[in-house]
Coordinates of N, CA and C and ligand atoms in Angstrom, one line a residue:
M119 N 0.4 -1.3 0.2 CA 0.1 -0.1 -0.3 C 0.8 1.8 0.1
I120 N 0.3 2.1 -1.6 CA 1.1 3.1 -1.2 C 1.0 4.2 0.1
R121 N 1.5 5.4 0.8 CA 1.0 6.0 1.9 C 0.7 6.9 1.4
I122 N -0.5 7.6 1.0 CA -1.1 9.8 1.5 C -1.8 9.3 2.4
K123 N -2.0 10.5 2.2 CA -3.1 10.8 3.4 C -4.6 11.5 2.9
Y124 N -5.7 11.8 3.0 CA -7.3 12.1 1.9 C -7.4 12.6 3.7
A125 N -8.5 14.1 3.0 CA -9.0 14.2 3.5 C -10.5 13.9 3.7
S126 N -10.9 13.3 2.8 CA -12.6 13.4 3.0 C -12.7 12.5 1.5
I127 N -13.6 12.0 2.5 CA -14.5 9.7 1.1 C -16.0 11.2 1.0
R128 N -16.0 11.1 -0.6 CA -17.9 11.1 -0.3 C -18.6 10.6 -1.2
S129 N -19.5 9.3 -0.3 CA -19.7 8.4 -0.4 C -21.1 8.7 -1.5
M130 N -21.2 10.2 -1.8 CA -22.8 10.3 -2.8 C -22.6 11.5 -3.4
D131 N -21.5 12.0 -4.7 CA -21.6 12.9 -4.9 C -21.7 13.3 -6.8
I132 N -22.7 14.4 -6.8 CA -23.4 14.4 -7.4 C -22.7 15.8 -8.6
S133 N -21.9 16.5 -7.0 CA -21.2 17.6 -8.2 C -19.7 18.3 -8.4
N134 N -19.1 16.8 -8.8 CA -17.6 17.4 -9.2 C -17.8 15.7 -10.7
G135 N -18.5 16.5 -11.8 CA -17.9 15.7 -12.3 C -19.4 15.1 -12.6
E136 N -19.8 14.0 -13.8 CA -21.7 14.3 -14.6 C -21.7 13.0 -13.4
G137 N -23.4 12.9 -13.3 CA -24.2 11.5 -12.4 C -23.7 11.4 -11.8
V138 N -24.2 10.2 -11.3 CA -23.8 10.2 -9.6 C -22.0 9.3 -9.5
G139 N -22.0 9.8 -8.4 CA -20.9 9.5 -8.7 C -20.2 9.6 -6.8
I140 N -18.6 9.2 -6.9 CA -18.0 9.1 -5.1 C -17.3 10.0 -5.8
A141 N -16.1 10.0 -4.8 CA -15.4 11.5 -4.6 C -14.2 11.0 -3.6
L142 N -13.2 11.3 -4.4 CA -12.1 11.1 -3.0 C -11.0 12.2 -3.0
F143 N -11.4 13.1 -1.5 CA -10.2 14.7 -1.5 C -9.0 13.7 -1.5
V144 N -8.5 14.0 -1.5 CA -7.1 13.4 -1.7 C -5.8 15.1 0.0
Q145 N -5.4 14.5 0.5 CA -4.9 16.0 1.5 C -3.1 16.3 0.8
G146 N -3.7 18.2 1.0 CA -1.6 18.6 -0.1 C -1.7 18.5 -0.8
C147 N -1.1 20.2 -1.1 CA -1.5 21.1 -2.6 C -0.1 21.9 -2.0
D148 N 0.3 21.9 -2.6 CA 0.7 23.7 -2.5 C 0.8 24.3 -4.0
F149 N -0.7 24.8 -4.7 CA -0.7 25.2 -5.6 C -1.1 27.1 -4.5
H150 N -2.0 26.3 -3.8 CA -2.0 27.5 -3.0 C -2.5 28.4 -4.0
C151 N -4.2 28.6 -4.5 CA -5.0 29.1 -5.2 C -5.8 30.3 -4.0
K152 N -5.5 31.2 -4.2 CA -6.3 32.6 -3.8 C -7.8 31.9 -4.0
G153 N -8.2 32.5 -2.8 CA -9.5 31.2 -3.3 C -9.7 30.4 -3.4
C154 N -9.0 29.5 -2.3 CA -9.1 27.9 -3.2 C -10.6 27.6 -2.4
F155 N -11.1 26.7 -2.5 CA -12.7 26.1 -1.5 C -11.9 25.4 -0.9
N156 N -11.4 23.8 -0.7 CA -10.8 23.2 0.2 C -9.4 23.3 0.9
S157 N -9.3 25.4 1.4 CA -7.8 25.4 1.3 C -7.5 24.5 3.1
E158 N -8.2 23.7 3.4 CA -7.9 22.8 5.4 C -7.1 21.4 3.8
T159 N -7.1 20.9 2.7 CA -6.5 20.6 2.2 C -5.0 20.6 1.7
W160 N -3.7 21.6 2.5 CA -3.1 22.0 1.1 C -1.3 21.2 2.5
D161 N -3.0 21.1 3.4 CA -1.0 20.9 4.6 C -1.1 18.8 4.2
F162 N 0.4 18.8 4.2 CA 0.7 17.6 4.0 C 0.5 16.5 4.7
D163 N 0.4 16.7 6.4 CA 0.5 16.0 6.8 C -0.8 16.7 8.1
G164 N -2.0 16.9 7.0 CA -3.2 17.0 7.8 C -3.9 16.4 7.2
G165 N -5.2 15.6 7.6 CA -6.2 14.7 6.7 C -5.5 13.6 7.6
K166 N -6.1 12.3 7.0 CA -6.1 11.0 7.9 C -5.3 10.1 6.3
D167 N -4.9 9.2 7.8 CA -4.0 8.6 7.1 C -4.6 6.9 5.4
W168 N -4.4 7.4 4.1 CA -5.1 6.4 3.1 C -4.7 4.9 3.5
D169 N -4.9 4.1 3.7 CA -4.8 2.4 3.8 C -5.6 1.9 3.8
I170 N -5.0 -0.1 3.8 CA -6.4 -0.3 3.3 C -7.6 -1.0 3.7
A171 N -7.7 -0.1 4.6 CA -9.2 0.4 5.1 C -10.0 0.3 4.0
K172 N -9.4 1.3 4.2 CA -10.3 3.0 3.3 C -10.2 2.7 2.2
G173 N -9.1 2.5 1.4 CA -8.7 1.6 -0.1 C -10.8 0.6 -0.4
R174 N -10.5 -0.3 0.5 CA -11.7 -1.2 0.6 C -13.0 -0.3 1.0
V175 N -13.1 0.4 1.3 CA -14.2 1.4 1.3 C -15.3 2.5 0.7
F176 N -13.8 2.4 -0.5 CA -13.7 3.2 -1.2 C -13.8 2.4 -2.5
F177 N -13.5 1.5 -2.6 CA -13.6 0.8 -3.5 C -15.6 -0.3 -3.2
D178 N -15.7 -0.8 -2.0 CA -17.0 -0.8 -2.0 C -18.3 0.1 -2.5
L179 N -17.8 1.4 -2.1 CA -18.7 2.6 -2.5 C -19.3 2.3 -4.3
A180 N -17.7 2.3 -4.7 CA -17.9 2.6 -6.2 C -18.5 1.2 -6.7
N181 N -18.8 0.3 -6.4 CA -19.1 -1.5 -7.1 C -20.8 -1.1 -7.3
R182 N -21.0 0.4 -6.5 CA -22.7 0.2 -6.2 C -23.1 0.7 -7.2
T183 N -24.1 -0.2 -7.5 CA -24.7 -0.3 -10.1 C -25.2 1.3 -9.6
Y184 N -24.9 2.0 -9.8 CA -25.9 3.3 -9.0 C -24.7 4.5 -9.4
V185 N -23.6 4.1 -8.5 CA -23.0 4.4 -9.1 C -21.9 4.7 -10.3
T186 N -21.9 5.6 -11.5 CA -21.3 5.3 -13.0 C -20.1 6.6 -13.2
R187 N -19.2 6.9 -11.7 CA -18.2 8.2 -11.9 C -17.5 8.1 -11.5
I188 N -15.8 8.0 -10.8 CA -15.1 8.1 -9.3 C -14.9 9.7 -9.6
S189 N -14.8 10.1 -9.0 CA -14.0 11.9 -9.0 C -12.4 11.9 -7.9
I190 N -11.6 12.5 -8.6 CA -10.3 12.5 -7.4 C -10.4 14.0 -7.2
L191 N -9.7 14.5 -6.6 CA -9.9 15.8 -6.5 C -8.9 15.7 -5.0
G192 N -9.1 17.3 -5.1 CA -8.0 17.7 -3.2 C -8.1 18.5 -2.8
G193 N -7.1 19.0 -2.4 CA -5.5 18.9 -2.5 C -5.1 18.8 -4.1
E194 N -3.6 18.1 -4.2 CA -3.7 17.5 -5.8 C -3.4 16.5 -6.2
P195 N -4.0 16.1 -6.6 CA -3.9 14.6 -6.7 C -1.9 13.9 -7.4
L196 N -1.7 14.8 -8.5 CA -1.4 14.5 -9.3 C 1.1 15.6 -8.9
H197 N 0.6 15.9 -7.1 CA 1.4 16.1 -6.6 C 2.6 14.7 -6.3
D198 N 4.6 15.3 -6.4 CA 5.0 14.4 -6.2 C 4.4 13.0 -5.4
K199 N 4.1 14.0 -4.4 CA 3.5 12.7 -3.1 C 2.3 12.6 -3.6
N200 N 2.1 12.8 -3.7 CA 0.7 12.1 -4.5 C -0.3 10.8 -4.9
I201 N 1.8 11.5 -7.0 CA 0.1 11.0 -7.5 C 1.5 8.6 -7.7
L202 N 1.8 8.3 -6.5 CA 2.1 6.7 -6.4 C 1.1 6.3 -5.7
A203 N 0.0 6.8 -4.9 CA -1.2 5.8 -4.3 C -2.6 6.6 -5.8
V204 N -2.3 7.7 -6.0 CA -3.6 8.2 -7.1 C -3.2 7.0 -8.8
G205 N -2.0 7.1 -9.4 CA -2.1 6.4 -10.0 C -2.3 5.0 -9.8
D206 N -2.1 4.5 -8.6 CA -1.7 2.9 -8.1 C -3.6 2.7 -7.8
L207 N -4.5 3.8 -7.7 CA -5.8 3.7 -7.2 C -6.2 3.7 -8.1
C208 N -5.9 4.2 -9.8 CA -6.6 4.6 -10.9 C -6.2 3.9 -12.0
V209 N -5.6 2.7 -11.1 CA -5.3 1.6 -12.4 C -5.9 0.4 -12.3
K210 N -6.2 0.9 -10.6 CA -7.2 -0.3 -9.8 C -8.4 -0.6 -10.2
L211 N -9.4 0.7 -10.0 CA -9.9 1.1 -10.2 C -10.8 1.0 -11.6
K212 N -10.2 1.3 -13.1 CA -10.4 0.3 -13.6 C -10.1 -0.7 -14.5
E213 N -9.0 -1.1 -13.4 CA -9.5 -3.4 -14.0 C -10.4 -3.2 -12.8
N214 N -11.4 -2.9 -12.5 CA -12.3 -3.3 -11.4 C -13.7 -2.7 -11.7
F215 N -13.5 -1.7 -12.5 CA -15.0 -1.0 -12.6 C -14.0 -0.3 -14.5
P216 N -14.0 -1.0 -15.6 CA -13.8 -0.1 -16.7 C -15.3 0.5 -17.8
E217 N -16.6 0.7 -17.2 CA -17.6 1.0 -17.6 C -17.3 2.6 -16.5
K218 N -16.9 2.4 -15.2 CA -17.2 3.6 -15.1 C -16.6 4.5 -15.0
K219 N -16.5 5.7 -15.6 CA -16.0 7.1 -15.8 C -14.9 7.2 -14.0
I220 N -13.5 7.8 -14.7 CA -12.8 8.4 -13.6 C -12.5 9.8 -14.2
W221 N -12.9 11.0 -13.2 CA -12.7 12.0 -13.5 C -11.3 12.7 -12.5
L222 N -10.6 12.8 -12.7 CA -10.1 13.7 -11.8 C -9.5 15.6 -12.0
Y223 N -9.5 15.9 -10.9 CA -9.3 17.4 -11.1 C -7.7 17.6 -10.5
T224 N -7.3 18.8 -11.5 CA -5.4 18.8 -10.6 C -5.4 19.8 -11.1
G225 N -4.3 21.2 -10.2 CA -3.9 22.4 -10.7 C -3.0 22.4 -12.2
Y226 N -2.5 21.4 -11.9 CA -1.9 20.9 -13.7 C -2.4 21.3 -14.8
T227 N -2.1 21.8 -16.0 CA -2.8 22.3 -16.6 C -2.9 20.7 -18.0
L228 N -3.4 20.6 -19.4 CA -2.6 19.2 -19.0 C -2.0 19.4 -20.3
E229 N -0.7 21.0 -20.5 CA 0.3 21.0 -21.0 C 1.5 20.5 -20.4
D230 N 1.0 21.1 -18.8 CA 1.8 20.7 -17.6 C 1.7 19.1 -18.2
I231 N 1.3 18.6 -17.7 CA 1.2 17.3 -17.4 C 1.4 16.5 -18.8
K232 N 1.4 16.2 -19.9 CA 1.9 15.7 -21.7 C 3.9 16.1 -21.7
N233 N 3.8 17.2 -21.0 CA 5.6 18.0 -21.3 C 6.0 16.3 -19.7
D234 N 5.1 16.4 -18.7 CA 6.1 16.1 -18.1 C 6.1 14.4 -18.5
D235 N 7.2 13.5 -18.3 CA 7.5 12.2 -18.7 C 8.0 11.9 -17.0
K236 N 8.3 12.4 -16.9 CA 9.9 12.2 -15.2 C 8.4 11.4 -14.2
V237 N 9.4 9.7 -14.1 CA 8.4 8.9 -13.6 C 8.7 8.4 -12.2
T238 N 7.8 8.1 -11.3 CA 8.5 7.9 -10.0 C 8.1 6.2 -9.6
L239 N 9.6 5.7 -8.9 CA 8.3 4.0 -9.1 C 8.9 4.5 -7.2
D240 N 7.9 3.6 -6.2 CA 7.8 3.2 -5.3 C 9.4 2.8 -5.0
E241 N 8.7 2.7 -3.4 CA 9.6 1.9 -2.1 C 10.8 0.3 -3.0
L242 N 10.0 -0.1 -3.8 CA 10.4 -1.3 -3.9 C 10.3 -1.8 -5.2
N243 N 10.3 -0.4 -6.3 CA 10.9 -0.3 -7.4 C 9.6 -1.2 -8.5
I244 N 8.6 -1.2 -8.0 CA 7.2 -2.0 -8.9 C 6.4 -1.3 -8.9
F245 N 5.9 0.0 -9.0 CA 4.7 -0.1 -9.3 C 6.2 1.4 -10.2
K246 N 5.4 2.1 -11.6 CA 6.0 3.4 -11.2 C 4.5 4.1 -12.2
V247 N 4.8 5.2 -12.3 CA 3.7 6.0 -13.0 C 4.0 7.6 -13.4
S248 N 3.9 7.8 -13.8 CA 4.1 9.4 -14.4 C 3.5 10.1 -14.7
R249 N 3.1 11.9 -14.6 CA 1.8 12.2 -15.0 C 0.9 12.1 -15.8
F250 N 1.8 11.7 -17.3 CA 1.8 11.7 -19.2 C 1.1 9.8 -18.7
N251 N 1.6 9.1 -18.0 CA 1.2 8.0 -18.4 C 0.0 7.5 -17.3
L252 N 0.0 8.1 -17.0 CA -1.4 8.6 -16.2 C -2.8 8.2 -16.5
L253 N -2.8 9.8 -17.7 CA -3.6 9.8 -18.3 C -4.6 8.1 -19.1
R254 N -3.2 7.6 -19.2 CA -4.6 6.0 -19.7 C -5.6 5.8 -19.0
Y255 N -5.7 6.4 -17.8 CA -6.7 5.9 -16.6 C -8.1 6.9 -16.3
I256 N -7.5 7.6 -17.0 CA -8.2 9.0 -16.9 C -10.0 8.9 -17.5
D257 N -10.8 9.3 -17.5 CA -11.8 9.8 -19.2 C -11.9 11.7 -18.6
V258 N -12.0 11.3 -17.6 CA -12.0 13.2 -17.8 C -11.3 13.6 -16.6
L259 N -10.6 14.8 -17.5 CA -9.6 15.6 -16.5 C -9.7 17.2 -17.3
V260 N -10.2 17.8 -15.3 CA -10.2 18.9 -15.2 C -9.3 20.1 -14.4
D261 N -8.4 20.7 -15.7 CA -7.6 21.3 -16.0 C -7.7 22.2 -14.8
G262 N -5.4 22.8 -14.3 CA -5.4 24.2 -14.5 C -6.2 24.5 -12.5
Q263 N -5.4 25.5 -12.0 CA -5.3 25.7 -10.9 C -6.9 27.0 -10.9
Y264 N -7.0 27.0 -9.8 CA -8.6 28.2 -10.0 C -8.2 29.3 -10.3
V265 N -8.6 30.2 -10.7 CA -8.3 31.2 -10.9 C -9.9 32.0 -10.2
E266 N -9.3 33.0 -9.3 CA -10.5 33.4 -8.7 C -11.9 34.5 -9.3
S267 N -10.5 35.3 -9.8 CA -10.8 36.3 -11.1 C -12.2 36.3 -12.2
L268 N -12.0 34.4 -11.9 CA -12.4 33.7 -13.6 C -13.5 32.7 -12.5
K269 N -14.6 33.6 -11.4 CA -15.3 32.3 -10.3 C -16.1 33.1 -11.7
D270 N -17.4 31.2 -11.6 CA -17.9 31.3 -12.2 C -19.1 30.1 -11.5
I271 N -20.2 30.5 -11.2 CA -21.0 29.4 -10.7 C -21.7 28.5 -11.8
T272 N -22.3 29.4 -12.9 CA -22.3 28.2 -13.9 C -21.5 27.2 -14.2
Y273 N -20.6 27.8 -14.7 CA -19.8 27.0 -15.1 C -19.2 25.0 -14.8
P274 N -19.8 24.8 -15.9 CA -20.2 22.7 -15.7 C -19.1 22.2 -14.9
W275 N -19.0 22.0 -13.7 CA -17.6 20.5 -13.3 C -16.3 21.5 -13.1
A276 N -17.0 22.9 -13.1 CA -15.6 23.1 -13.1 C -15.3 24.9 -12.1
G277 N -14.6 25.7 -11.6 CA -15.0 26.8 -10.2 C -14.5 27.7 -11.1
S278 N -13.6 27.6 -12.0 CA -13.3 29.1 -12.4 C -13.2 28.8 -14.8
T279 N -13.1 30.0 -15.0 CA -12.8 29.6 -17.0 C -12.0 29.4 -18.0
N280 N -10.8 29.4 -16.8 CA -10.1 28.9 -17.7 C -9.3 27.2 -17.5
Q281 N -10.8 27.3 -16.2 CA -10.2 25.0 -16.0 C -10.9 24.6 -17.6
R282 N -10.5 24.0 -18.2 CA -10.8 22.9 -18.9 C -11.3 21.4 -18.3
V283 N -12.7 21.2 -19.2 CA -13.6 20.3 -18.3 C -12.7 19.1 -19.7
I284 N -11.8 18.1 -19.8 CA -11.1 17.6 -21.5 C -11.3 15.9 -21.7
N285 N -11.9 15.3 -22.1 CA -11.8 14.5 -22.8 C -11.0 13.5 -23.2
V286 N -10.2 12.8 -21.9 CA -9.0 12.7 -22.6 C -8.7 11.2 -23.0
Q287 N -10.2 10.3 -23.1 CA -8.8 9.3 -24.2 C -9.3 10.1 -26.0
E288 N -10.1 10.4 -25.7 CA -10.3 11.4 -27.5 C -9.2 12.5 -27.5
T289 N -8.4 13.7 -26.4 CA -7.7 13.8 -26.8 C -6.6 12.9 -27.3
L290 N -6.5 11.6 -26.5 CA -5.2 10.9 -26.4 C -4.7 10.3 -27.8
K291 N -6.5 9.9 -28.5 CA -6.8 9.6 -30.0 C -5.9 11.0 -30.6
Q292 N -6.9 12.0 -30.9 CA -6.7 12.8 -31.9 C -5.5 13.3 -31.3
Q293 N -4.5 13.5 -30.6 CA -3.1 15.0 -30.7 C -4.2 15.9 -30.8
K294 N -4.9 16.0 -29.9 CA -4.9 17.6 -30.1 C -6.3 17.5 -28.6
T295 N -6.1 18.4 -28.3 CA -7.2 18.8 -26.9 C -9.4 18.8 -27.4
V296 N -9.8 17.9 -26.8 CA -10.7 17.3 -26.9 C -11.4 18.1 -25.9
L297 N -12.5 18.9 -25.2 CA -13.0 19.4 -25.1 C -14.3 17.7 -24.5
Y298 N -14.6 18.1 -23.2 CA -15.6 16.9 -22.5 C -17.3 17.2 -22.8
N299 N -17.9 16.3 -23.6 CA -19.4 17.9 -23.2 C -20.3 16.9 -23.4
G300 N -20.4 15.7 -22.4 CA -20.6 15.2 -22.2 C -21.7 14.2 -22.3
Ligands
LIG259 S1 -4.5 23.5 -7.9 FE1 -7.0 23.5 -6.1 S2 -6.4 22.6 -4.0 FE2 -5.5 23.6 -4.7 S3 -4.9 25.6 -4.2 FE3 -5.7 25.9 -5.4 S4 -7.6 24.8 -5.8 FE4 -7.5 24.6 -3.9

């Protein structure tokens, strides 16, 4: 089990993605966007331990038939301190629930991620992940930091209009940014 901290689990989530989902808020973010709605998730030493028992609880929640989406947000899921555990989780979720959509919210832009092939290895040198190769397991990416001056409460699935809601698999296939339209 790769250790991280998490802030909370939402067992029924209708705001961070399409349809009925569940959400995991990981702990730790050093973007510190002005006006962040979740500043209690910034501290990497805060939150609770993500352990095997919590992982099981999360998988049981995801397994319910009416849950069609699994959202991972934060905090910053793709921070160096979180990416191994988040990568491991995404791989296992896709293996177990290929029909459920994984939504990932990050302060990095798609361009940041595409240009980042730095590989992080777990301590046993068994599991490795980079931000870019993690995209293979993501259906929808909401990218970019929150910009308070661009806040729009009517903008679907994101907080500020600079953030894009991206159809990741079409983007990879077509090699150009394809937005998600539901
Ligand atoms: S990236 Fe997200 S969690 Fe981090 S400071 Fe910005 S809005 Fe808050």
